[in-house]
Amino acid sequence: MGAMYALAEIADRLGGELHGPGEIRVGGLGPYDAAEAGQLAVAFDAKALARVEAGEAAAVVVPVGLDSELPHVTVEDPKAALHVLLSLFEPPPLPYAGVHAKAEVHPSARLGTDCTVGPFAVVEEGAVLGDRCRIGPHSVVGAGARLGDDVLLHAHVTLYAGVRLGSRVVIHSGSAIGGNGYGITMRDGRLRRIPQIGSVVLEDDVEIGCNCCVDRSTLGFTRLGPGTKLDNLVQVAHNCRLGENCILAAQTGIAGSSTVGDNVVMGGQVGVADHVRIGNGVQMGAQSGTTRDLPAGAEVTGTLAMPVKTFMQVQLLLPRLRELFRRVDKLEGA
Amino acid sequence: MGAMYALAEIADRLGGELHGPGEIRVGGLGPYDAAEAGQLAVAFDAKALARVEAGEAAAVVVPVGLDSELPHVTVEDPKAALHVLLSLFEPPPLPYAGVHAKAEVHPSARLGTDCTVGPFAVVEEGAVLGDRCRIGPHSVVGAGARLGDDVLLHAHVTLYAGVRLGSRVVIHSGSAIGGNGYGITMRDGRLRRIPQIGSVVLEDDVEIGCNCCVDRSTLGFTRLGPGTKLDNLVQVAHNCRLGENCILAAQTGIAGSSTVGDNVVMGGQVGVADHVRIGNGVQMGAQSGTTRDLPAGAEVTGTLAMPVKTFMQVQLLLPRLRELFRRVDKLEGA
Amino acid sequence: MGAMYALAEIADRLGGELHGPGEIRVGGLGPYDAAEAGQLAVAFDAKALARVEAGEAAAVVVPVGLDSELPHVTVEDPKAALHVLLSLFEPPPLPYAGVHAKAEVHPSARLGTDCTVGPFAVVEEGAVLGDRCRIGPHSVVGAGARLGDDVLLHAHVTLYAGVRLGSRVVIHSGSAIGGNGYGITMRDGRLRRIPQIGSVVLEDDVEIGCNCCVDRSTLGFTRLGPGTKLDNLVQVAHNCRLGENCILAAQTGIAGSSTVGDNVVMGGQVGVADHVRIGNGVQMGAQSGTTRDLPAGAEVTGTLAMPVKTFMQVQLLLPRLRELFRRVDKLEGA
């Protein structure tokens, strides 16, 4: 997995200094404590370097001032170098090119230049794809969906009819965009779903993890602003609007018609009730939840965990908290 | 997206009064504040009407007593009119008819009249489908599964072998019905799954959102009663029984062998432990959880969220709550 | 569904004593209170036996000392007998054999002996499968993935490129193994994902439920130890390492770079923050969460649920807990 580079080219790309044979080739980037044979590693300090040298790495990147018996490249900022190397060694996301013979693309669909459609992928009628879109195996681009340029759908993504994606949107395996919102009414003694006939807009640079759900709106669009990133298993309900550059960690859920500002950060398993307004820059800790609006810049949290025995006591005593306040009131009055 | 109607027909369907040219045609229904050109909108009041008039809607539905320069229809109850219009403009869920050439239907499977099977869908051996069932792209109807009439599976649904669905059941993309229940035992120093050889019954009018899991039972059936609706990412474990007309919001989970009555409402991210009995009409607030039975009609909740600083204090002080009660006891005794 | 056996063979397999005609055949195993015609049932006591006899079962297994008018088998330990019977009657997980004509297997992929690849499954370039692997419909084995022997992927599983599975690994429908970890950085005013170029190792006998996510590491491998079992909708983030024989119930999530020891048990909806160390044998109750390390053997919990009215009071009073402690301090000082 991953490309091979001569060490001299690595030094060049990092703006670093080469020590040792420039022509040796490294294939892949490994962790400092478990690099495999032929891989390159990055050591942030002497301790990490010792681990690299004890292992099988073919070469190592070190901060200026460290020396190694291994072929190595010295750099000013090894953390920045690591980021460059991660991009350099990132494998292509899909091993396909062009429209696969076993894909199913409706004749009325329009594909831009250099699009990739994997085996068993489906592009339904009237869908429009920009340039260089990559559609993974089994992914479904629903009827009338509109995609910008450089969109990447991994395997098993479902875009319901009419979904609109900006450019550079990335969606991971198993996510469903545009499912029916959960609007329910009782009629003739049985619950009935209220039809949701809107759709979803994911703006430029939105990224969606695995097995997420973003529901379509009743009317108009459920909307995620540019650059917003969802981790895995995140739920965004119908009629929600999220601003730009939001971070929603795994298993977080936003209920219907809530509004989230820009640059909001939610930890894992956060819950936001319906019709709530979350201001810009709000930070919500893991497992917290809110049924009320949160003003811009607010920081809340809510994770409780304590030893079982203590928790059992607390759980018994908490409902008596009002009684305790009253008893203290009385004592003070006495 | 969506059908086109003459405004006169809209007035007729709504039992409303037409003001303006009846022959103009509207294509789609838009939100009052963002209707697109050619769409119809509904304004509940004068303020909403002003928004509609400032936009691009071709026509508008208003309550009796409001007047508009736009072609419009007046109705007694605009909310009811909106529901009628949502159904009227709802697009067909799947753009296919008949059995697609790229579907894989086992020769022994039996399909009722007017069934639709999308591209790359699989109907395994011995499966039986009622009339007018619609199976979306990539959905799998497992061996021996039995479906009533008018069942709708969106894309990427998995029905494991032997699953039984009533009529009008709807399942959204990515849901897996009949996965192996999570029964585990230790044998020879390693955890082993206990085989779960039962299956799942979803009765008439059950609807399941995206990426849900309903596990099969050890023996017999895990069962969801008529009209019960699951939102997205909901977990129902093996051997559970849910009554009719239950509402389970997103990311809620019910652990194994628990029983839920009729008309139960659970908010998002609710947890119910295993072997628990939840009575009829119980309401559980978002993020609440119970390890104990809840009697019919009970209402519980459990979402905590407060400013980080306050929460940190509370988290430190809570374990000392028993101590505080004792100190107050002593003061009172003094 | 399920095989048929003569009652004499059942008695033989259970090491029990046959009472009645040994040649009658039973097809399937039913619950004692709802066995269908022709099925076998197990009754643990006289009360359960009465239920079986009132139903349609063809035969019954009872503890030594109980007698029945039905053809029956007596055993010393009916619970152990039930486990044997569950394995005996477990249907085959996939109704396919060999490589299906509608599968897509890259010419460079290597399959061991007796592998099964279902319709519309994809095995990408350079993937290596051991013997007797079974790949369900629509599952994707990514480029360069390596599978041991007897691996079972149900329908709609996604293995990203480079994933490594041990022997006897089982993965249920909709799970995505090797999705991009959620590492994010801000660059040019927009959030960007940091490439994650490692992969995932699931060791021998790991089992993964439906719609789970295990993300690949930044470098090296996210790793689940032998025998570890995930229920449904579980999230394991990038760079995590889980030990052996861990049990993670549904909707639990482990954030990035956390380490979990051996024999750890987490209830449903548990959250573990990033960079946390959970010791061997830790038990975390449902809905609990931790942002701190937990030592070996620790037991924590955190589920709060109380009547709505009580909860509302508690929620108002909790932030005043520090004030209350101070007032009591003062009273004691007085």
XYZ file of N, CA and C in Angstrom, chain B residues 141-273:
399
model
N -33.023 -9.308 0.226
C -34.114 -10.009 0.898
C -33.620 -11.428 1.126
N -33.328 -11.751 2.393
C -32.669 -13.006 2.724
C -33.523 -14.241 2.445
N -32.866 -15.376 2.438
C -33.524 -16.650 2.142
C -34.734 -16.856 3.046
N -35.839 -17.213 2.437
C -37.020 -17.553 3.205
C -37.733 -16.375 3.853
N -37.299 -15.148 3.588
C -37.993 -13.985 4.164
C -39.399 -13.898 3.575
N -40.329 -13.347 4.370
C -41.712 -13.217 3.901
C -42.196 -11.791 4.077
N -42.596 -11.166 2.959
C -43.027 -9.767 2.989
C -44.496 -9.672 2.620
N -45.233 -8.800 3.343
C -46.630 -8.544 3.005
C -46.747 -7.699 1.740
N -47.862 -7.005 1.596
C -48.077 -6.146 0.426
C -47.497 -4.746 0.670
N -47.142 -4.085 -0.420
C -46.774 -2.666 -0.379
C -45.590 -2.380 0.536
N -44.711 -3.337 0.666
C -43.489 -3.104 1.447
C -42.520 -2.271 0.605
N -41.839 -1.342 1.258
C -40.858 -0.500 0.569
C -39.505 -0.601 1.271
N -38.526 -1.155 0.583
C -37.155 -1.132 1.084
C -36.378 -0.130 0.238
N -35.796 0.871 0.870
C -34.935 1.800 0.143
C -33.617 1.083 -0.192
N -32.612 1.847 -0.627
C -31.337 1.239 -1.028
C -30.594 0.663 0.170
N -29.821 -0.436 -0.073
C -28.874 -0.926 0.931
C -29.509 -1.439 2.205
N -30.713 -1.949 2.109
C -31.336 -2.583 3.272
C -30.956 -4.063 3.280
N -30.678 -4.615 4.456
C -30.419 -6.044 4.575
C -31.502 -6.711 5.417
N -32.232 -7.639 4.822
C -33.106 -8.529 5.593
C -32.409 -9.878 5.683
N -32.021 -10.283 6.883
C -31.417 -11.600 7.047
C -32.465 -12.696 6.764
N -31.987 -13.907 6.656
C -32.855 -15.041 6.359
C -34.023 -15.134 7.335
N -35.192 -15.412 6.803
C -36.338 -15.724 7.633
C -37.087 -14.547 8.228
N -36.674 -13.330 7.942
C -37.359 -12.156 8.487
C -38.776 -12.072 7.906
N -39.731 -11.652 8.733
C -41.121 -11.525 8.279
C -41.605 -10.085 8.441
N -42.060 -9.510 7.334
C -42.570 -8.140 7.364
C -44.049 -8.130 7.027
N -44.820 -7.337 7.777
C -46.232 -7.153 7.452
C -46.401 -6.283 6.218
N -47.583 -5.771 6.039
C -47.859 -4.911 4.886
C -47.503 -3.462 5.194
N -47.158 -2.756 4.131
C -46.838 -1.326 4.224
C -45.633 -1.021 5.116
N -44.810 -2.011 5.384
C -43.575 -1.753 6.129
C -42.614 -0.961 5.237
N -41.960 0.049 5.824
C -40.981 0.867 5.099
C -39.648 0.796 5.840
N -38.572 0.508 5.131
C -37.247 0.458 5.773
C -36.282 1.312 4.961
N -35.575 2.179 5.675
C -34.663 3.107 5.002
C -33.257 2.532 4.869
N -32.489 3.280 4.120
C -31.170 2.844 3.664
C -30.235 2.446 4.806
N -29.590 1.324 4.632
C -28.536 0.911 5.549
C -29.010 0.147 6.764
N -30.299 -0.042 6.919
C -30.764 -0.786 8.098
C -30.608 -2.281 7.902
N -30.286 -2.961 9.005
C -30.062 -4.409 8.982
C -31.058 -5.061 9.923
N -31.924 -5.884 9.376
C -32.976 -6.524 10.168
C -32.666 -8.017 10.259
N -32.462 -8.499 11.473
C -32.230 -9.935 11.649
C -30.776 -10.306 11.880
N -29.927 -9.331 12.196
C -28.546 -9.642 12.543
C -28.506 -10.523 13.783
N -27.369 -11.161 13.980
C -27.214 -12.089 15.082
C -27.312 -11.343 16.405
N -28.159 -11.804 17.299
C -28.227 -11.194 18.623
C -26.898 -11.337 19.344
N -26.711 -10.478 20.345
C -25.425 -10.380 21.029
C -25.467 -11.231 22.294
N -25.611 -12.543 22.098
C -25.562 -13.478 23.225
C -24.195 -14.124 23.229
N -23.505 -14.029 24.364
C -22.099 -14.414 24.408
C -21.831 -15.334 25.587
N -20.974 -16.280 25.392
C -20.577 -17.154 26.488
C -19.069 -17.374 26.403
N -18.444 -17.710 27.521
C -17.004 -17.998 27.524
C -16.814 -19.516 27.382
N -15.980 -19.930 26.451
C -15.718 -21.373 26.297
C -14.269 -21.547 25.884
N -13.553 -22.447 26.544
C -12.137 -22.683 26.245
C -11.345 -21.368 26.281
N -11.658 -20.517 27.254
C -10.887 -19.291 27.420
C -11.106 -18.229 26.363
N -12.144 -18.402 25.566
C -12.415 -17.395 24.538
C -13.915 -17.127 24.488
N -14.286 -15.850 24.292
C -15.699 -15.527 24.139
C -16.249 -16.130 22.851
N -17.449 -16.687 22.937
C -18.113 -17.248 21.754
C -19.522 -16.688 21.696
N -19.964 -16.386 20.483
C -21.354 -15.988 20.329
C -22.240 -17.218 20.453
N -23.340 -17.088 21.190
C -24.353 -18.132 21.223
C -25.199 -17.985 19.963
N -25.374 -19.061 19.203
C -26.189 -18.934 17.990
C -27.586 -18.423 18.318
N -28.054 -17.547 17.497
C -29.409 -17.016 17.634
C -30.126 -17.483 16.382
N -31.083 -18.412 16.548
C -31.644 -19.044 15.354
C -33.076 -18.614 15.087
N -33.564 -17.649 15.865
C -34.899 -17.122 15.591
C -34.846 -16.087 14.476
N -35.819 -15.216 14.444
C -35.819 -14.176 13.423
C -36.545 -12.930 13.946
N -37.004 -12.095 13.035
C -37.631 -10.821 13.397
C -38.972 -10.716 12.687
N -39.972 -10.216 13.408
C -41.249 -9.852 12.787
C -41.452 -8.347 12.931
N -41.646 -7.683 11.816
C -42.072 -6.277 11.840
C -43.508 -6.257 11.326
N -44.439 -5.862 12.181
C -45.846 -5.955 11.803
C -46.270 -4.795 10.882
N -47.523 -4.805 10.482
C -48.029 -3.828 9.509
C -47.659 -2.391 9.885
N -47.292 -1.622 8.894
C -47.077 -0.180 9.038
C -45.886 0.186 9.908
N -45.033 -0.776 10.225
C -43.789 -0.415 10.914
C -42.902 0.352 9.937
N -42.226 1.399 10.439
C -41.246 2.100 9.620
C -39.931 2.191 10.366
N -38.860 1.953 9.643
C -37.517 1.895 10.214
C -36.663 2.917 9.464
N -35.959 3.778 10.209
C -35.124 4.796 9.579
C -33.839 4.226 8.998
N -32.871 5.100 8.778
C -31.592 4.697 8.188
C -30.667 4.089 9.236
N -29.895 3.107 8.812
C -28.813 2.547 9.618
C -29.250 2.065 10.992
N -30.454 1.515 11.074
C -30.935 0.880 12.304
C -30.550 -0.598 12.329
N -30.628 -1.191 13.512
C -30.353 -2.614 13.692
C -31.464 -3.229 14.534
N -32.101 -4.263 14.032
C -33.047 -5.053 14.826
C -32.562 -6.489 14.764
N -32.096 -7.007 15.892
C -31.482 -8.341 15.900
C -32.517 -9.450 16.007
N -32.171 -10.597 15.452
C -33.060 -11.746 15.557
C -32.966 -12.342 16.959
N -33.995 -13.082 17.315
C -34.080 -13.657 18.652
C -33.310 -14.972 18.731
N -33.085 -15.407 19.960
C -32.474 -16.717 20.176
C -33.380 -17.803 19.572
N -34.644 -17.764 19.948
C -35.668 -18.660 19.400
C -36.902 -17.811 19.148
N -37.743 -18.198 18.219
C -38.939 -17.402 17.950
C -38.567 -16.064 17.329
N -39.258 -15.004 17.738
C -39.120 -13.743 17.015
C -38.906 -12.530 17.924
N -37.987 -11.675 17.546
C -37.976 -10.290 18.009
C -39.121 -9.615 17.263
N -39.903 -8.761 17.960
C -41.154 -8.317 17.341
C -41.412 -6.829 17.570
N -41.758 -6.129 16.502
C -42.209 -4.730 16.610
C -43.658 -4.676 16.180
N -44.513 -4.109 17.049
C -45.950 -4.100 16.794
C -46.351 -3.113 15.713
N -47.623 -3.213 15.270
C -48.115 -2.403 14.156
C -47.926 -0.904 14.379
N -47.468 -0.231 13.351
C -47.394 1.225 13.379
C -46.201 1.794 14.117
N -45.390 0.945 14.715
C -44.233 1.464 15.456
C -43.196 2.031 14.490
N -42.601 3.167 14.893
C -41.675 3.890 14.012
C -40.321 4.052 14.698
N -39.261 3.633 14.041
C -37.910 3.904 14.523
C -37.305 5.018 13.674
N -36.658 5.954 14.341
C -35.880 6.991 13.668
C -34.565 6.346 13.181
N -33.534 7.098 12.937
C -32.263 6.568 12.435
C -31.377 6.022 13.560
N -30.516 5.083 13.228
C -29.443 4.614 14.117
C -29.977 4.051 15.424
N -31.160 3.467 15.369
C -31.768 2.869 16.559
C -31.382 1.395 16.639
N -31.162 0.926 17.869
C -30.789 -0.459 18.121
C -31.900 -1.167 18.881
N -32.401 -2.270 18.356
C -33.324 -3.135 19.093
C -32.689 -4.518 19.163
N -32.358 -4.953 20.367
C -31.586 -6.186 20.546
C -32.463 -7.429 20.453
N -31.823 -8.571 20.538
C -32.518 -9.853 20.373
C -33.555 -10.080 21.476
N -34.639 -10.702 21.066
C -35.714 -11.123 21.968
C -36.567 -9.979 22.492
N -36.368 -8.753 21.993
C -37.216 -7.646 22.433
C -38.602 -7.760 21.804
N -39.568 -7.208 22.510
C -40.914 -7.079 21.962
C -41.388 -5.650 22.184
N -41.712 -4.974 21.098
C -42.262 -3.624 21.200
C -43.714 -3.675 20.775
N -44.554 -2.888 21.455
C -45.973 -2.856 21.143
C -46.262 -2.022 19.904
N -47.480 -1.520 19.843
C -47.864 -0.770 18.655
C -47.725 0.727 18.858
N -47.555 1.416 17.731
C -47.497 2.884 17.717
C -46.446 3.449 18.662
N -45.312 2.791 18.779
C -44.213 3.349 19.572
C -43.358 4.275 18.700
N -42.773 5.285 19.352
C -41.900 6.246 18.684
C -40.536 6.186 19.354
N -39.509 5.757 18.636
C -38.150 5.714 19.190
C -37.276 6.652 18.372
N -36.867 7.766 18.991
C -36.073 8.748 18.255
C -34.639 8.249 18.070
N -33.881 9.012 17.322
C -32.582 8.566 16.816
C -31.621 8.142 17.925
N -30.854 7.092 17.631
C -29.740 6.655 18.463
C -30.189 6.066 19.798
N -31.455 5.741 19.892
C -31.960 5.042 21.079
C -31.633 3.559 20.966
N -31.417 2.918 22.112
C -31.107 1.488 22.101
C -31.864 0.729 23.177
N -32.398 -0.424 22.805
C -33.106 -1.302 23.744
C -32.292 -2.592 23.837
N -31.845 -2.939 25.030
C -31.023 -4.136 25.192
C -31.883 -5.404 25.224
N -31.224 -6.536 25.244
C -31.863 -7.811 24.975
C -33.020 -8.177 25.893
N -34.047 -8.790 25.314
C -35.168 -9.390 26.034
C -36.024 -8.387 26.779
N -35.925 -7.110 26.438
C -36.799 -6.133 27.088
C -38.118 -6.027 26.344
N -39.132 -5.601 27.096
C -40.479 -5.519 26.560
C -40.961 -4.082 26.657
N -41.478 -3.562 25.570
C -41.971 -2.189 25.524
C -43.448 -2.250 25.135
N -44.294 -1.538 25.901
C -45.740 -1.580 25.649
C -46.152 -0.801 24.416
N -47.411 -0.409 24.391
C -47.941 0.360 23.263
C -47.771 1.859 23.518
N -47.729 2.624 22.430
C -47.749 4.097 22.512
C -46.641 4.661 23.392
N -45.506 3.995 23.408
C -44.366 4.469 24.183
C -43.570 5.462 23.328
N -43.104 6.524 23.956
C -42.301 7.527 23.250
C -40.929 7.630 23.909
N -39.880 7.437 23.138
C -38.525 7.622 23.659
C -37.832 8.704 22.837
N -37.231 9.685 23.545
C -36.457 10.717 22.858
C -35.168 10.131 22.314
N -34.317 10.986 21.794
C -33.072 10.502 21.201
C -32.092 9.996 22.235
N -31.269 9.014 21.861
C -30.167 8.526 22.683
C -30.637 7.959 24.021
N -31.866 7.480 24.070
C -32.362 6.802 25.275
C -31.778 5.399 25.331
N -31.526 4.913 26.536
C -31.066 3.541 26.709
C -31.980 2.764 27.636
N -32.353 1.566 27.242
C -33.130 0.670 28.098
C -32.294 -0.593 28.283
N -32.032 -0.948 29.540
C -31.211 -2.124 29.822
C -31.959 -3.406 29.456
